[in-house]
CSV table of C-alpha atoms and ligand atoms in Angstrom, one decimal:
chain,number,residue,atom,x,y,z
A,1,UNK,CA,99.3,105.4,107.4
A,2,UNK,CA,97.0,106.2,104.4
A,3,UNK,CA,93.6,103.7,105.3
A,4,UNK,CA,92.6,102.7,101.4
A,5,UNK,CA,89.0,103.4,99.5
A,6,UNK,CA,87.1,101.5,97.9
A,7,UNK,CA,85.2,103.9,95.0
A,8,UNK,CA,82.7,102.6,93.0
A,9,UNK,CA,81.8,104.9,90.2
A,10,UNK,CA,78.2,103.7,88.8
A,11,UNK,CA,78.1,106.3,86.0
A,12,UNK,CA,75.0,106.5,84.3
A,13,UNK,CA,73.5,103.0,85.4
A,14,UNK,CA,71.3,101.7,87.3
A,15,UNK,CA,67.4,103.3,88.3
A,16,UNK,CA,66.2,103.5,91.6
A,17,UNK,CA,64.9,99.8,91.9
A,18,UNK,CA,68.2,98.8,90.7
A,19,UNK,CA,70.4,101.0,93.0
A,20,UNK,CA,68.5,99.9,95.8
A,21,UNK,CA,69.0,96.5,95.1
A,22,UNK,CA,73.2,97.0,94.8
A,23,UNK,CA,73.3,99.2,97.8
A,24,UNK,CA,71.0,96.7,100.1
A,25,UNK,CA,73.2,93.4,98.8
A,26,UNK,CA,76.6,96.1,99.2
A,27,UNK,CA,75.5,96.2,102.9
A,28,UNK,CA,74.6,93.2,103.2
A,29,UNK,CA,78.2,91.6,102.3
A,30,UNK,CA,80.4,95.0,103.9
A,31,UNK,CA,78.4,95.0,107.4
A,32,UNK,CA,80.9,95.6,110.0
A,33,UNK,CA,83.8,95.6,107.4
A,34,UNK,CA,86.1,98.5,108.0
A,35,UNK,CA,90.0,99.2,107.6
A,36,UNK,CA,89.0,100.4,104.2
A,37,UNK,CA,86.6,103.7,102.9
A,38,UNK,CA,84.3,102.0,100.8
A,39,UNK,CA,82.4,104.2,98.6
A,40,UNK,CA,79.3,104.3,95.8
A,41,UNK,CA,79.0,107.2,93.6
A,42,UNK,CA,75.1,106.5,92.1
A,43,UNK,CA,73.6,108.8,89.3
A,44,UNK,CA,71.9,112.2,90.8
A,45,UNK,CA,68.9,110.9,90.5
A,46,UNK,CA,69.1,108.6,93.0
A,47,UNK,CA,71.7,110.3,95.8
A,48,UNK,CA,68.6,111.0,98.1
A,49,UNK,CA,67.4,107.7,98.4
A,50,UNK,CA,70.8,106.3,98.6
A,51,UNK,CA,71.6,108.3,101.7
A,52,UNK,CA,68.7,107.0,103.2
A,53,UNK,CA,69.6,103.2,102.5
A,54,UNK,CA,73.4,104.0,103.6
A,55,UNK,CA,72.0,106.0,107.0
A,56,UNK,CA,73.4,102.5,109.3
A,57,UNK,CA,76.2,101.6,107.4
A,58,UNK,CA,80.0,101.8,105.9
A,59,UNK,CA,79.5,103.1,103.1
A,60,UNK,CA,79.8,106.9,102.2
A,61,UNK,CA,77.7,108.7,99.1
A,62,UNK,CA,79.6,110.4,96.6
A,63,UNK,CA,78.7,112.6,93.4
A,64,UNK,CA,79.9,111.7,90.0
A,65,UNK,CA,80.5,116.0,89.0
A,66,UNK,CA,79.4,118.9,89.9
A,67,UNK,CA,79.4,122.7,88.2
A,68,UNK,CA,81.4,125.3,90.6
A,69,UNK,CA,79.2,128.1,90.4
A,70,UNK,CA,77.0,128.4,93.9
A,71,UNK,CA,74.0,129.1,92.5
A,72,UNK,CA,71.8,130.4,89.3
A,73,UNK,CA,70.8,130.5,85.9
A,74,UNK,CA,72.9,127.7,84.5
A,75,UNK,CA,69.7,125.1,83.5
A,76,UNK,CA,71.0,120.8,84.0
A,77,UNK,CA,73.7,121.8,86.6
A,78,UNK,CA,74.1,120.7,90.5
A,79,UNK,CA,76.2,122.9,93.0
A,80,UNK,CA,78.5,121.6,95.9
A,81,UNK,CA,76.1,123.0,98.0
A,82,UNK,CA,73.4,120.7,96.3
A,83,UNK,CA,75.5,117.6,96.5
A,84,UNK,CA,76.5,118.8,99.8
A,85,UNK,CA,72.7,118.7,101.2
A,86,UNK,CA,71.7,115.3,99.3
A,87,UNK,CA,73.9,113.4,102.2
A,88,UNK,CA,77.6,113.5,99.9
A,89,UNK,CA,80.7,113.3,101.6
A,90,UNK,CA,82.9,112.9,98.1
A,91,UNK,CA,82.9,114.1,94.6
A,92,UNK,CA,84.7,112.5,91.7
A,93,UNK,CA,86.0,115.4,89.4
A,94,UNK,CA,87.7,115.4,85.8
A,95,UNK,CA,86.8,111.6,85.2
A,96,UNK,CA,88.6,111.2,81.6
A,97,UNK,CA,84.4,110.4,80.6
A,98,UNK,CA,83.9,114.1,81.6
A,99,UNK,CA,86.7,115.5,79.5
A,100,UNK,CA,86.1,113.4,76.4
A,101,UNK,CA,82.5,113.8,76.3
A,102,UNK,CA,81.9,117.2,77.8
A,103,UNK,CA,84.3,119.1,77.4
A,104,UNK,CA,86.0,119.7,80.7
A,105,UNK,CA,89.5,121.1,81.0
A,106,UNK,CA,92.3,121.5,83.8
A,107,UNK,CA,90.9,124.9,84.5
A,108,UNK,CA,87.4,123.4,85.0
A,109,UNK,CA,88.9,120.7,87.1
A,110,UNK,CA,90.7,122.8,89.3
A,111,UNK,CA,87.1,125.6,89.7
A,112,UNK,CA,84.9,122.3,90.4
A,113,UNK,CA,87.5,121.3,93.2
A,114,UNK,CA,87.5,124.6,94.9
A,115,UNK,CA,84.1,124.5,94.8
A,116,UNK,CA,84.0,120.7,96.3
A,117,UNK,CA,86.5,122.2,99.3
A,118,UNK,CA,84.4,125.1,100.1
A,119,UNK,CA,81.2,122.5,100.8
A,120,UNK,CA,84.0,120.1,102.9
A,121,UNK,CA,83.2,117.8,99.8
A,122,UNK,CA,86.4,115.4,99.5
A,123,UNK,CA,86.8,115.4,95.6
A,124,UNK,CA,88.7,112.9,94.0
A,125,UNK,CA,90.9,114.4,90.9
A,126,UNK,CA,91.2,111.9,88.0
A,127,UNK,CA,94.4,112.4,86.1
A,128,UNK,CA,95.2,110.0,83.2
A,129,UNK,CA,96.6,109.7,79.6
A,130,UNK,CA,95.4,108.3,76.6
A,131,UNK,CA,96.4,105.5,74.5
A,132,UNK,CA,98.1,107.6,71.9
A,133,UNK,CA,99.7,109.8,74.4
A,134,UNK,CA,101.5,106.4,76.4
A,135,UNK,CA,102.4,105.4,73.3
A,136,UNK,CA,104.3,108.9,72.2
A,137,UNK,CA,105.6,108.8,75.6
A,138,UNK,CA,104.2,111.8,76.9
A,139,UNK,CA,102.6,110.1,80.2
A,140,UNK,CA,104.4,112.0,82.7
A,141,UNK,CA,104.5,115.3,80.7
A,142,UNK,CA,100.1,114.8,80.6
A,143,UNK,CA,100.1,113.4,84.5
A,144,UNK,CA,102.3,116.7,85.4
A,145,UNK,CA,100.0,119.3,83.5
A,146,UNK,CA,96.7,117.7,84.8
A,147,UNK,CA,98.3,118.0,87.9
A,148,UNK,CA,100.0,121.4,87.9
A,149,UNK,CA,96.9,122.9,86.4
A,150,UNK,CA,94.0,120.9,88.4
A,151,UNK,CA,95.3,121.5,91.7
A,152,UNK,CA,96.7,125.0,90.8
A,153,UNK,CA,97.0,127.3,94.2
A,154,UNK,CA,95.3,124.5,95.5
A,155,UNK,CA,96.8,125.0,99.6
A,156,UNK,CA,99.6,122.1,101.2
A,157,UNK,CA,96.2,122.3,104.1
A,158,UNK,CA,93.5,121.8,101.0
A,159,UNK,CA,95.7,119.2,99.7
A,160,UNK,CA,95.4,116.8,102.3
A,161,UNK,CA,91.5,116.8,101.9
A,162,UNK,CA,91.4,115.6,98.5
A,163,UNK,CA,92.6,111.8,96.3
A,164,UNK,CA,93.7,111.7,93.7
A,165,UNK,CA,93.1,109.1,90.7
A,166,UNK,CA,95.1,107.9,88.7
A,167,UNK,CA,93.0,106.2,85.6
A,168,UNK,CA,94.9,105.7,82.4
A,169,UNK,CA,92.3,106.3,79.7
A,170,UNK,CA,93.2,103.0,77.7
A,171,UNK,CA,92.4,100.9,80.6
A,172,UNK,CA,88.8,102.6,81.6
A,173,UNK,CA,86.3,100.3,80.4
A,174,UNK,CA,88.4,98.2,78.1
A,175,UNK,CA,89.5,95.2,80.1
A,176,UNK,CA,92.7,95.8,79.7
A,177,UNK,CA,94.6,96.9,83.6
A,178,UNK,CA,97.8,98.8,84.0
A,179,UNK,CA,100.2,96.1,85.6
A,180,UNK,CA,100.7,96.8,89.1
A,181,UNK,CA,104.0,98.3,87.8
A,182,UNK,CA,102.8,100.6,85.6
A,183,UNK,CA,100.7,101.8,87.9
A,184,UNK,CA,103.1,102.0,90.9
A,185,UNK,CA,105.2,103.9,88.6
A,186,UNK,CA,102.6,106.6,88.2
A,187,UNK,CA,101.8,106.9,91.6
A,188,UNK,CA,105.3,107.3,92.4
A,189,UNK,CA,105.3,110.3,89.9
A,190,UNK,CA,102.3,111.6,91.5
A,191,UNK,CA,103.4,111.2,94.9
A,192,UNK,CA,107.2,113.1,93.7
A,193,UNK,CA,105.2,115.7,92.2
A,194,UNK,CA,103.5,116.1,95.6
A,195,UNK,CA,107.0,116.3,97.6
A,196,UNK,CA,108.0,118.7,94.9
A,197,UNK,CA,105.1,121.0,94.9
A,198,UNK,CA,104.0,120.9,98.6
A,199,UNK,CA,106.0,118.4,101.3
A,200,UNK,CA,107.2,115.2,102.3
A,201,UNK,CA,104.9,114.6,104.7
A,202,UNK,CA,101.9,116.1,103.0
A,203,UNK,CA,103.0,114.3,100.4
A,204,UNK,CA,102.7,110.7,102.3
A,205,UNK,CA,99.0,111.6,103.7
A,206,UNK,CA,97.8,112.0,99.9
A,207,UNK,CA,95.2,109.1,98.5
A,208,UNK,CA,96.3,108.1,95.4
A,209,UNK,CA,93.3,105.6,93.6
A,210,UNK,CA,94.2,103.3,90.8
A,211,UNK,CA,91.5,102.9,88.1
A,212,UNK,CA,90.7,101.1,84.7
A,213,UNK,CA,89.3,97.6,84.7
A,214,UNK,CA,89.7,96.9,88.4
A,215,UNK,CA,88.7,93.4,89.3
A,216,UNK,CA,88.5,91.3,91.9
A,217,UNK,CA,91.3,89.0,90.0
A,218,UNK,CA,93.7,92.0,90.4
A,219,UNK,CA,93.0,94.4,93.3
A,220,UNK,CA,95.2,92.3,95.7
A,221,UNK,CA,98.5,92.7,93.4
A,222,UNK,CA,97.1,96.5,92.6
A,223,UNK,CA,97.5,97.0,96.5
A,224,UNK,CA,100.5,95.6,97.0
A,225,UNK,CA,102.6,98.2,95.4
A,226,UNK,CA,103.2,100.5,97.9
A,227,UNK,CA,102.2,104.4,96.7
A,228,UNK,CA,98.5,102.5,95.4
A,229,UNK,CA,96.2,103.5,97.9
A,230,UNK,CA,92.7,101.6,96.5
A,231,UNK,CA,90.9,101.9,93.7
A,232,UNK,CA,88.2,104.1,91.5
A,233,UNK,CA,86.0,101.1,89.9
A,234,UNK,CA,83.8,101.1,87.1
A,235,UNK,CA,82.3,98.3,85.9
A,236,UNK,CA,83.2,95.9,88.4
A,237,UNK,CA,81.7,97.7,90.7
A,238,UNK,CA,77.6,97.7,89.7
A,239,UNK,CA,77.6,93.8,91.0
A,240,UNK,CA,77.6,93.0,94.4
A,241,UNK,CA,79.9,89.7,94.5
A,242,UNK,CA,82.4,91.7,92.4
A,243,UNK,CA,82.8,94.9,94.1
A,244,UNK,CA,82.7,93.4,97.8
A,245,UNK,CA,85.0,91.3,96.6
A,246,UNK,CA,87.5,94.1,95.5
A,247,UNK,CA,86.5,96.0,98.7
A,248,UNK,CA,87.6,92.9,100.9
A,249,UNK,CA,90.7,91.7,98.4
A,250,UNK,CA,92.1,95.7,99.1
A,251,UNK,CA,93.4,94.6,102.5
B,1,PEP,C1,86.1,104.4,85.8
B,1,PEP,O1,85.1,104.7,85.2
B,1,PEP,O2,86.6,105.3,86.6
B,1,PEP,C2,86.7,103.1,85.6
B,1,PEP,C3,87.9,102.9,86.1
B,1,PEP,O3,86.0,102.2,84.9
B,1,PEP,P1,86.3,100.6,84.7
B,1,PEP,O4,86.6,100.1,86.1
B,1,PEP,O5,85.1,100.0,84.2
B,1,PEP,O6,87.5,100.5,83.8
């Protein structure tokens, strides 16, 4: 039985006073709700505080990136170790942000997740197409290489420490959702791809997230397809009514 998460990615919004705020009125509306991970992923900036506010409650910390090298002369970057010490338990990697904006490949995906498992950070590994590529029919051919590269020698044990999130790039930020078919339809690959590559039964224990323009209108029909294990949520997620509401509709 894979218990769903709840992620909320908060990207780079939100200060200190304002992060405060959202966790406070998060733990305010989730006390004592469990049956589902619920997690916030707040800027760097603000992860030491954050710990502190999320000490007594559900909610776990997560990082948005990190750079896989342990330590040294490479100026703006954060280790696992770092992230590790701030109070993270997760890590999201290869958000389709990262590898539009800055550059970041499968081979850089699969380093910063070896470098998440060495800290016992759970990273979650975003896989996705884009617009053009759905529309030249090349989803599961992108899907396979993201995966096949990402997770390359990645071990059947390693496997079963890590989610997976599935966020087409067209629907990330736009409004517009993957039906609960399409999306079941992915998972499905990724799941098959799992049986393939590893085992049945590792294959079954594996989180697989939806994400792109989660709501609280949608998450119930999201989670009722059966290889959607919760959600990786943007936008929705940086108000309190809206993300508790997607955390409570994911049951
Ligand atoms: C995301 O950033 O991972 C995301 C899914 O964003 P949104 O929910 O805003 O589409």
């Amino acid at each position: 039985m894979r218990k769903p998460l709840i992620a909320g990615n908060w990207k780079m919004h939100n200060n200190l006073a304002e992060t405060i705020e959202l966790l406070n009125g998060l733990k305010r509306e989730l006390l004592d709700f469990d049956g589902v991970d619920i997690l916030a992923c707040p800027t760097y900036t603000v992860l030491s505080d954050a710990k502190d506010i999320l000490l007594d409650s559900n909610i776990k910390l997560g990082a948005q990136d990190l750079y896989w090298e342990e330590k040294g002369a490479f100026t703006g970057e954060i280790s696992a170790a770092m992230i590790k010490d701030v109070g993270c338990e997760f890590v999201i990697i290869g958000h389709s942000e990262r590898r539009k904006y800055f550059q970041e490949t499968n081979d850089s995906v699969n380093k910063k997740l070896n470098a998440a498992l060495t800290q016992e950070l759970t990273p979650i590994v975003c896989v996705g197409e884009t617009l053009a590529e759905r529309e030249e029919d090349k989803t599961t051919e992108v899907i396979k290489d993201q995966l096949a590269q990402g997770l390359k020698d990645v071990t059947a044990e390693n496997i079963l420490k890590l989610v997976i999130a599935y966020e087409p790039v067209w629907a990330i930020g736009t409004g517009k959702t993957a039906t609960p078919q399409q999306a079941q339809q992915i998972h499905k690959f990724i799941r098959d791809w799992l049986k393939d590559t590893y085992d049945f039964d590792t294959a079954e224990q594996v989180r697989i997230l939806y994400g792109g323009s989660v709501k609280p209108s949608n998450i119930k029909d999201l989670m009722k397809e059966p290889d959607v294990d919760g959600g990786l949520v943007g936008g929705a997620s940086l108000e309190v009514v809206s993300f508790s509401e997607i955390v409570k509709g994911s049951i």
